[in-house]
């Protein structure tokens, strides 16, 4: 556990967030993509290049250096550039008129300096990627690049907003959701107090899941607002990763525990159910480390794709694994309903577990697939809407789980005497008529 926190710490302090530092050594890649950012009409790009040096042709003369430089490019424009290169209209991306040239190296004074600073205003609002192009095949370049992209708040003022155009409302969104979860936690405590005679261990576990979710969102709000103001993450991101790690583990454990019926159907876990937990918890650890690396390296980091795949794989395995205990419970209840006399009560439990199974699948499907689809189809300006949709789905899932498994004296899932059995049978009959 402490080892994991150490890993999280060291990873989190590796890189700054929206201000990026890239170290390029003896690189002859023709295209190097740095970072993507949504500009408003008052955007600016700051480039600081240090330790600049070339190797390859001795003394590259300044005229060919126009084939070396930085540009900004939207995704659509990039497709167009690729088409142009394929049609042999141009040989270098810098030659296309669909890209916005930030600066080419022929603008450097002679002799070429080792350091260079640049401020580039971007007034066409859009989502751009910062790209470096090297169209000189024999030339290798070394440099340290610090890039900072931001929007000026309210246009002329000096206040910088380092969050991309579609993400600038995120601190407020996360804060709002964290308040909702704190409210839910307080409400849950009051429920537990009122129904203290029928409270089970699982209900306290639910409380801890809600509190962790609230803390996680609060740290994410603070982290994002810190990045918004300074361009770098500091301190809060570590807390955020710790809470999201704990939240991930407890949420999956909770789904498994509820699925097995632990503490309200039976006081113990079967061996195969323990095995599910033993698979899910370490996988959540891996998923969280992957998430940290993904967040910190940005989409153009070298290991980004690998870690993204690791994350997706682990996530899919976890999501499938948590469904097994629910399926086992459904099977057991179905058999119990057939064999013992308490058929109606068992059938109601069965209905509940079936509902829960469907809701868990919907929750997983929505937060993984639908949110991803929304993210892909919405314009960069409304990127936050997919995050809100995901959080709303999560909230609905928490509320459903709390409501359906709340502590209650007359909850049919906990009763065993004959009177209750009759009541349950009556209720079922009513339900059936209602459905017909
Ligand atoms: C980077 O370049 C900008 C624009 O010229 C300059 O204002 C800023 O001070 C530079 N930052 C560093 C760390 O050199």
Coordinates of C-alpha atoms and ligand atoms in Angstrom, one line a residue:
X1 CA 0.0 0.0 0.0
X2 CA 2.7 2.5 1.0
X3 CA 4.7 1.4 -2.0
X4 CA 1.8 2.2 -4.3
X5 CA 1.4 5.7 -2.7
X6 CA 5.1 6.2 -3.3
X7 CA 4.7 5.3 -7.0
X8 CA 1.7 7.6 -7.2
X9 CA 3.7 10.4 -5.6
X10 CA 6.7 10.1 -7.8
X11 CA 4.5 9.8 -11.0
X12 CA 2.4 12.8 -10.0
X13 CA 5.4 15.0 -9.4
X14 CA 7.1 14.1 -12.7
X15 CA 5.4 16.5 -14.9
X16 CA 3.5 19.8 -14.8
X17 CA 0.1 19.8 -16.2
X18 CA -0.9 22.3 -18.9
X19 CA 2.5 23.8 -19.2
X20 CA 4.5 21.1 -20.9
X21 CA 8.3 20.4 -21.0
X22 CA 9.6 18.2 -23.7
X23 CA 13.1 17.0 -24.0
X24 CA 14.2 16.3 -27.6
X25 CA 17.5 14.6 -28.1
X26 CA 19.1 13.9 -31.6
X27 CA 15.6 13.5 -33.1
X28 CA 15.1 13.1 -36.8
X29 CA 11.3 12.4 -36.6
X30 CA 9.7 14.5 -39.4
X31 CA 6.7 15.3 -37.2
X32 CA 6.6 15.7 -33.4
X33 CA 3.2 16.5 -31.8
X34 CA 3.3 18.3 -28.5
X35 CA -0.1 19.2 -27.0
X36 CA -3.6 19.9 -27.8
X37 CA -5.5 23.0 -26.6
X38 CA -8.8 24.7 -27.2
X39 CA -8.3 28.4 -27.8
X40 CA -10.9 31.2 -27.4
X41 CA -10.5 34.4 -29.4
X42 CA -7.9 35.6 -26.9
X43 CA -5.5 32.7 -26.9
X44 CA -1.8 32.8 -26.6
X45 CA 1.0 30.3 -27.1
X46 CA 4.3 30.7 -25.3
X47 CA 7.3 28.8 -26.6
X48 CA 10.7 28.7 -24.8
X49 CA 13.4 26.8 -26.5
X50 CA 16.7 26.1 -24.8
X51 CA 19.8 24.0 -25.5
X52 CA 19.1 24.1 -29.2
X53 CA 21.6 22.3 -31.4
X54 CA 21.7 20.4 -34.7
X55 CA 23.6 17.5 -36.0
X56 CA 23.8 16.2 -39.6
X57 CA 24.9 18.5 -42.4
X58 CA 27.6 20.8 -41.1
X59 CA 26.5 24.5 -40.8
X60 CA 23.0 24.2 -42.2
X61 CA 22.5 27.4 -44.2
X62 CA 19.7 29.6 -43.1
X63 CA 17.6 29.4 -46.2
X64 CA 16.8 25.6 -45.8
X65 CA 15.9 26.2 -42.2
X66 CA 12.5 27.4 -43.4
X67 CA 11.8 23.6 -43.6
X68 CA 12.1 23.4 -39.8
X69 CA 9.6 24.9 -37.4
X70 CA 6.5 24.9 -35.2
X71 CA 2.9 25.2 -36.3
X72 CA -0.6 25.0 -35.0
X73 CA -3.1 22.8 -36.7
X74 CA -6.7 21.7 -36.2
X75 CA -7.6 18.0 -36.7
X76 CA -9.5 18.7 -39.9
X77 CA -6.6 20.8 -41.2
X78 CA -4.3 18.0 -40.4
X79 CA -6.3 15.5 -42.6
X80 CA -6.1 18.1 -45.4
X81 CA -2.4 18.4 -45.0
X82 CA -1.9 14.6 -45.2
X83 CA -4.0 14.6 -48.3
X84 CA -1.9 17.4 -49.8
X85 CA 1.3 15.5 -49.0
X86 CA -0.1 12.3 -50.6
X87 CA -1.1 14.2 -53.7
X88 CA 2.5 15.5 -53.9
X89 CA 1.1 19.1 -53.8
X90 CA 3.5 19.9 -51.0
X91 CA 6.5 18.0 -49.6
X92 CA 6.5 19.6 -46.1
X93 CA 3.6 20.2 -43.7
X94 CA 5.0 23.7 -43.2
X95 CA 4.3 24.4 -46.8
X96 CA 0.6 23.9 -46.5
X97 CA -1.7 26.9 -46.2
X98 CA -4.1 25.1 -43.8
X99 CA -1.6 25.2 -40.9
X100 CA -0.8 28.2 -38.8
X101 CA 3.0 28.7 -38.9
X102 CA 4.1 29.8 -35.4
X103 CA 7.7 30.1 -36.3
X104 CA 10.3 28.6 -38.7
X105 CA 14.0 28.4 -37.9
X106 CA 15.0 30.7 -40.8
X107 CA 13.7 33.5 -38.6
X108 CA 16.6 32.9 -36.1
X109 CA 19.5 35.3 -36.3
X110 CA 22.9 34.1 -37.6
X111 CA 24.8 32.5 -35.8
X112 CA 21.9 30.3 -34.5
X113 CA 21.3 31.0 -30.8
X114 CA 20.9 28.1 -28.3
X115 CA 17.9 29.8 -26.7
X116 CA 14.8 31.3 -28.1
X117 CA 11.5 32.7 -26.7
X118 CA 8.4 33.4 -28.5
X119 CA 4.9 34.6 -27.8
X120 CA 2.3 33.8 -30.4
X121 CA -1.3 35.2 -30.2
X122 CA -4.1 33.0 -31.5
X123 CA -7.3 34.8 -32.2
X124 CA -9.2 32.2 -34.2
X125 CA -11.1 30.2 -31.7
X126 CA -10.6 26.4 -32.2
X127 CA -8.9 23.3 -30.9
X128 CA -5.3 23.2 -32.1
X129 CA -2.4 20.8 -31.8
X130 CA 1.1 22.2 -31.4
X131 CA 3.3 20.4 -33.9
X132 CA 7.0 20.5 -34.8
X133 CA 8.0 19.6 -38.3
X134 CA 11.5 18.7 -39.5
X135 CA 11.4 18.3 -43.3
X136 CA 15.2 18.0 -43.6
X137 CA 15.8 14.2 -43.7
X138 CA 19.5 14.2 -42.7
X139 CA 19.1 16.7 -39.9
X140 CA 18.9 15.7 -36.3
X141 CA 17.8 18.2 -33.7
X142 CA 18.2 18.5 -30.0
X143 CA 16.3 21.0 -27.8
X144 CA 14.3 21.5 -24.7
X145 CA 10.8 22.9 -25.4
X146 CA 8.6 24.5 -22.8
X147 CA 5.2 25.2 -24.2
X148 CA 2.4 27.0 -22.5
X149 CA -1.0 27.5 -24.1
X150 CA -3.6 29.7 -22.4
X151 CA -6.6 32.0 -22.9
X152 CA -6.7 35.5 -21.5
X153 CA -9.8 35.9 -19.3
X154 CA -12.2 38.5 -20.4
X155 CA -10.1 39.3 -23.4
X156 CA -7.7 42.1 -22.5
X157 CA -6.9 41.4 -18.9
X158 CA -3.7 39.7 -17.7
X159 CA -5.5 36.9 -16.0
X160 CA -4.5 33.7 -17.7
X161 CA -6.7 30.6 -18.0
X162 CA -4.6 27.5 -18.6
X163 CA -7.6 25.3 -19.0
X164 CA -8.7 24.5 -22.5
X165 CA -11.8 26.3 -23.7
X166 CA -14.2 23.3 -23.1
X167 CA -12.7 22.6 -19.7
X168 CA -12.7 26.0 -18.1
X169 CA -15.9 25.4 -16.2
X170 CA -14.7 22.0 -14.8
X171 CA -13.6 23.3 -11.4
X172 CA -17.1 24.6 -10.7
X173 CA -18.7 21.4 -12.1
X174 CA -16.6 19.2 -9.8
X175 CA -17.2 21.4 -6.8
X176 CA -21.0 21.3 -7.3
X177 CA -20.9 17.5 -7.6
X178 CA -18.8 17.1 -4.5
X179 CA -21.3 19.2 -2.5
X180 CA -24.1 17.0 -3.7
X181 CA -22.2 13.9 -2.5
X182 CA -21.4 15.6 0.9
X183 CA -25.1 16.2 1.2
X184 CA -25.9 12.6 0.3
X185 CA -23.4 11.4 2.9
X186 CA -25.1 13.6 5.6
X187 CA -28.5 12.3 4.5
X188 CA -27.2 8.7 4.6
X189 CA -25.9 9.2 8.2
X190 CA -29.3 10.5 9.3
X191 CA -30.9 7.4 7.7
X192 CA -28.5 5.1 9.4
X193 CA -29.2 6.8 12.7
X194 CA -33.0 6.5 12.3
X195 CA -32.9 2.9 11.3
X196 CA -30.0 2.0 13.6
X197 CA -31.7 -1.3 14.6
X198 CA -31.6 -2.7 11.1
X199 CA -28.3 -1.4 9.9
X200 CA -25.8 -3.8 8.5
X201 CA -22.0 -3.6 7.9
X202 CA -22.6 -2.9 4.2
X203 CA -24.4 0.3 5.0
X204 CA -21.3 1.8 6.7
X205 CA -19.3 0.6 3.7
X206 CA -21.7 2.5 1.5
X207 CA -21.2 5.6 3.6
X208 CA -17.4 5.4 3.1
X209 CA -17.8 5.0 -0.6
X210 CA -19.9 8.2 -0.8
X211 CA -17.6 10.2 1.4
X212 CA -14.5 9.1 -0.7
X213 CA -16.4 10.1 -3.8
X214 CA -17.1 13.5 -2.4
X215 CA -13.5 14.0 -1.3
X216 CA -12.2 12.8 -4.6
X217 CA -14.4 15.4 -6.5
X218 CA -13.4 18.1 -4.1
X219 CA -9.7 17.5 -4.8
X220 CA -10.3 17.3 -8.5
X221 CA -12.1 20.7 -8.3
X222 CA -9.2 22.2 -6.4
X223 CA -6.6 20.5 -8.7
X224 CA -8.3 21.8 -11.8
X225 CA -8.8 25.3 -10.4
X226 CA -5.1 25.4 -9.5
X227 CA -4.1 24.3 -13.0
X228 CA -6.5 26.9 -14.4
X229 CA -4.7 29.7 -12.5
X230 CA -1.1 28.5 -12.7
X231 CA -0.8 26.0 -15.5
X232 CA 0.7 23.4 -13.3
X233 CA -0.7 20.9 -10.9
X234 CA 0.7 21.0 -7.4
X235 CA -0.2 19.0 -4.3
X236 CA -3.8 18.7 -4.9
X237 CA -3.3 16.3 -7.8
X238 CA -1.6 13.8 -5.4
X239 CA -4.5 14.0 -3.0
X240 CA -6.8 13.6 -6.0
X241 CA -5.0 10.5 -7.1
X242 CA -5.0 9.0 -3.6
X243 CA -8.7 9.5 -3.2
X244 CA -9.6 8.3 -6.7
X245 CA -7.5 5.2 -6.0
X246 CA -9.4 4.6 -2.7
X247 CA -12.7 5.4 -4.4
X248 CA -12.1 3.0 -7.3
X249 CA -11.3 0.2 -4.9
X250 CA -14.2 0.8 -2.5
X251 CA -16.7 1.2 -5.3
X252 CA -15.8 -2.0 -7.0
X253 CA -15.6 -3.8 -3.7
X254 CA -19.1 -2.5 -2.8
X255 CA -20.6 -3.7 -6.1
X256 CA -19.1 -7.1 -5.4
X257 CA -20.3 -7.2 -1.8
X258 CA -23.8 -6.1 -2.6
X259 CA -23.8 -8.6 -5.5
X260 CA -22.9 -11.4 -3.1
X261 CA -25.6 -10.3 -0.6
X262 CA -22.9 -10.0 2.0
X263 CA -24.1 -8.9 5.5
X264 CA -27.8 -8.7 4.6
X265 CA -28.3 -12.1 3.0
X266 CA -25.4 -14.0 4.6
X267 CA -22.6 -13.0 7.0
X268 CA -19.7 -14.6 5.1
X269 CA -18.2 -14.6 1.7
X270 CA -17.8 -17.8 -0.4
X271 CA -14.4 -18.7 -1.7
X272 CA -15.2 -17.9 -5.3
X273 CA -16.5 -14.5 -4.2
X274 CA -13.3 -13.8 -2.3
X275 CA -11.4 -14.7 -5.5
X276 CA -13.4 -12.1 -7.4
X277 CA -12.3 -9.5 -4.9
X278 CA -8.7 -10.7 -5.1
X279 CA -8.8 -10.1 -8.9
X280 CA -10.6 -6.8 -8.8
X281 CA -8.6 -5.0 -6.1
X282 CA -5.1 -5.5 -7.6
X283 CA -6.5 -4.7 -11.1
X284 CA -7.9 -1.4 -9.7
X285 CA -4.4 -0.6 -8.5
X286 CA -3.0 -1.1 -12.0
X287 CA -5.9 0.9 -13.5
X288 CA -5.1 3.8 -11.2
X289 CA -1.4 3.9 -12.0
X290 CA -2.3 3.8 -15.7
X291 CA -4.8 6.6 -15.2
X292 CA -2.0 8.7 -13.6
X293 CA 0.4 8.1 -16.4
X294 CA -2.3 8.8 -19.0
X295 CA -3.2 12.1 -17.4
X296 CA 0.3 13.3 -16.8
X297 CA 1.9 12.5 -20.2
X298 CA -0.9 13.9 -22.4
X299 CA -2.0 12.3 -25.7
X300 CA 1.4 12.7 -27.4
X301 CA 3.6 11.2 -24.8
X302 CA 5.5 8.1 -25.9
X303 CA 3.9 5.6 -23.7
X304 CA 0.4 7.1 -23.8
X305 CA -1.1 4.6 -26.1
X306 CA 0.3 1.6 -24.2
X307 CA -1.0 2.8 -20.9
X308 CA -4.4 3.7 -22.4
X309 CA -4.7 0.1 -23.7
X310 CA -3.6 -1.2 -20.3
X311 CA -6.2 0.9 -18.6
X312 CA -9.0 -0.1 -21.0
X313 CA -8.2 -3.8 -20.7
X314 CA -8.0 -3.7 -16.9
X315 CA -11.2 -1.7 -16.7
X316 CA -13.1 -4.1 -18.9
X317 CA -11.9 -7.1 -16.8
X318 CA -13.0 -5.4 -13.6
X319 CA -16.4 -4.5 -15.0
X320 CA -17.0 -8.1 -16.1
X321 CA -15.7 -9.5 -12.9
X322 CA -18.1 -7.6 -10.7
X323 CA -21.0 -9.0 -12.5
X324 CA -20.3 -12.6 -11.6
X325 CA -21.3 -12.4 -7.9
X326 CA -24.6 -10.9 -8.9
X327 CA -25.2 -13.7 -11.4
X328 CA -24.3 -16.3 -8.7
X329 CA -26.7 -14.7 -6.3
X330 CA -29.5 -14.7 -8.9
X331 CA -28.9 -18.4 -9.5
X332 CA -28.9 -19.2 -5.8
X333 CA -32.1 -17.3 -5.2
X334 CA -33.8 -18.9 -8.1
X335 CA -32.9 -22.4 -6.7
X336 CA -34.0 -21.3 -3.2
X337 CA -37.3 -20.1 -4.5
X338 CA -37.9 -23.5 -6.1
X339 CA -37.0 -25.6 -3.0
X340 CA -38.0 -23.8 0.2
X341 CA -41.3 -22.6 1.3
X342 CA -40.5 -18.9 1.2
X343 CA -40.9 -18.6 -2.5
X344 CA -42.4 -15.2 -2.6
X345 CA -39.8 -13.6 -0.4
X346 CA -37.1 -15.2 -2.5
X347 CA -38.7 -14.1 -5.7
X348 CA -38.7 -10.5 -4.5
X349 CA -35.0 -10.8 -3.6
X350 CA -34.6 -12.2 -7.1
X351 CA -36.3 -9.3 -8.7
X352 CA -34.1 -6.9 -6.7
X353 CA -30.9 -8.7 -7.8
X354 CA -32.0 -8.8 -11.4
X355 CA -32.7 -5.1 -11.3
X356 CA -29.3 -4.4 -9.7
X357 CA -27.6 -6.5 -12.4
X358 CA -29.2 -4.5 -15.1
X359 CA -28.5 -1.2 -13.4
X360 CA -24.8 -2.1 -12.9
X361 CA -24.6 -3.0 -16.6
X362 CA -26.2 0.3 -17.6
X363 CA -23.9 2.2 -15.3
X364 CA -20.8 0.6 -16.8
X365 CA -22.0 0.9 -20.3
X366 CA -23.0 4.6 -19.9
X367 CA -19.8 5.7 -18.1
X368 CA -17.5 3.8 -20.4
X369 CA -19.1 3.8 -23.9
X370 CA -21.7 6.6 -24.0
X371 CA -19.5 9.1 -22.3
X372 CA -16.6 8.3 -24.6
X373 CA -18.9 8.6 -27.6
X374 CA -20.2 12.0 -26.3
X375 CA -16.6 13.1 -25.9
X376 CA -15.8 12.2 -29.5
X377 CA -18.8 13.9 -31.1
X378 CA -19.2 17.1 -29.0
X379 CA -17.3 20.2 -30.1
X380 CA -14.2 21.0 -28.1
X381 CA -16.1 24.0 -26.6
X382 CA -18.6 21.7 -24.9
X383 CA -16.2 19.0 -23.7
X384 CA -17.4 19.5 -20.2
X385 CA -20.9 18.2 -21.1
X386 CA -19.6 14.6 -21.5
X387 CA -18.0 14.9 -18.0
X388 CA -21.3 16.2 -16.6
X389 CA -23.2 13.3 -18.3
X390 CA -20.8 10.7 -16.8
X391 CA -21.1 12.3 -13.3
X392 CA -24.9 12.4 -13.5
X393 CA -25.0 8.7 -14.4
X394 CA -22.7 7.9 -11.5
X395 CA -24.8 9.9 -9.2
X396 CA -28.0 8.1 -10.4
X397 CA -26.2 4.8 -9.8
X398 CA -25.2 5.8 -6.2
X399 CA -28.7 7.0 -5.4
X400 CA -30.3 3.8 -6.9
X401 CA -28.0 1.6 -4.9
X402 CA -28.6 3.5 -1.7
X403 CA -32.3 3.5 -2.2
X404 CA -32.7 -0.1 -3.1
X405 CA -30.5 -1.5 -0.3
X406 CA -31.3 1.0 2.4
X407 CA -31.7 -0.3 6.0
X408 CA -35.4 -0.9 6.6
X409 CA -37.3 -2.8 9.2
X410 CA -39.9 -4.0 6.8
X411 CA -37.7 -4.5 3.9
X412 CA -38.9 -7.7 2.3
X413 CA -35.3 -8.8 1.6
X414 CA -34.5 -9.3 5.2
X415 CA -37.7 -10.9 6.5
X416 CA -38.3 -14.5 7.3
X417 CA -41.5 -15.0 9.3
X418 CA -44.7 -16.3 7.8
X419 CA -46.7 -13.1 8.2
X420 CA -44.1 -11.2 6.1
X421 CA -44.1 -14.1 3.6
X422 CA -47.8 -13.6 3.1
X423 CA -47.4 -9.9 2.8
X424 CA -44.6 -10.4 0.2
X425 CA -46.7 -12.9 -1.8
X426 CA -49.5 -10.3 -1.8
X427 CA -47.2 -7.6 -2.9
X428 CA -45.9 -9.8 -5.7
X429 CA -49.4 -10.6 -6.9
X430 CA -50.1 -6.8 -7.0
X431 CA -46.9 -6.3 -8.9
X432 CA -47.8 -8.9 -11.5
X433 CA -51.3 -7.4 -12.0
X434 CA -49.7 -4.0 -12.4
X435 CA -47.3 -5.3 -15.0
X436 CA -50.2 -7.0 -17.0
Ligands
LIG1 C1 9.0 32.2 -22.3 O1 8.8 33.1 -23.3 C2 7.9 34.1 -23.0 C3 7.6 34.9 -24.3 O2 8.7 35.5 -24.8 C4 8.5 35.0 -21.9 O3 7.5 36.0 -21.5 C5 8.7 34.1 -20.7 O4 9.3 34.8 -19.6 C6 9.6 32.9 -21.1 N1 9.6 32.0 -19.9 C7 10.8 31.4 -19.5 C8 10.6 30.4 -18.4 O5 11.8 31.6 -20.1

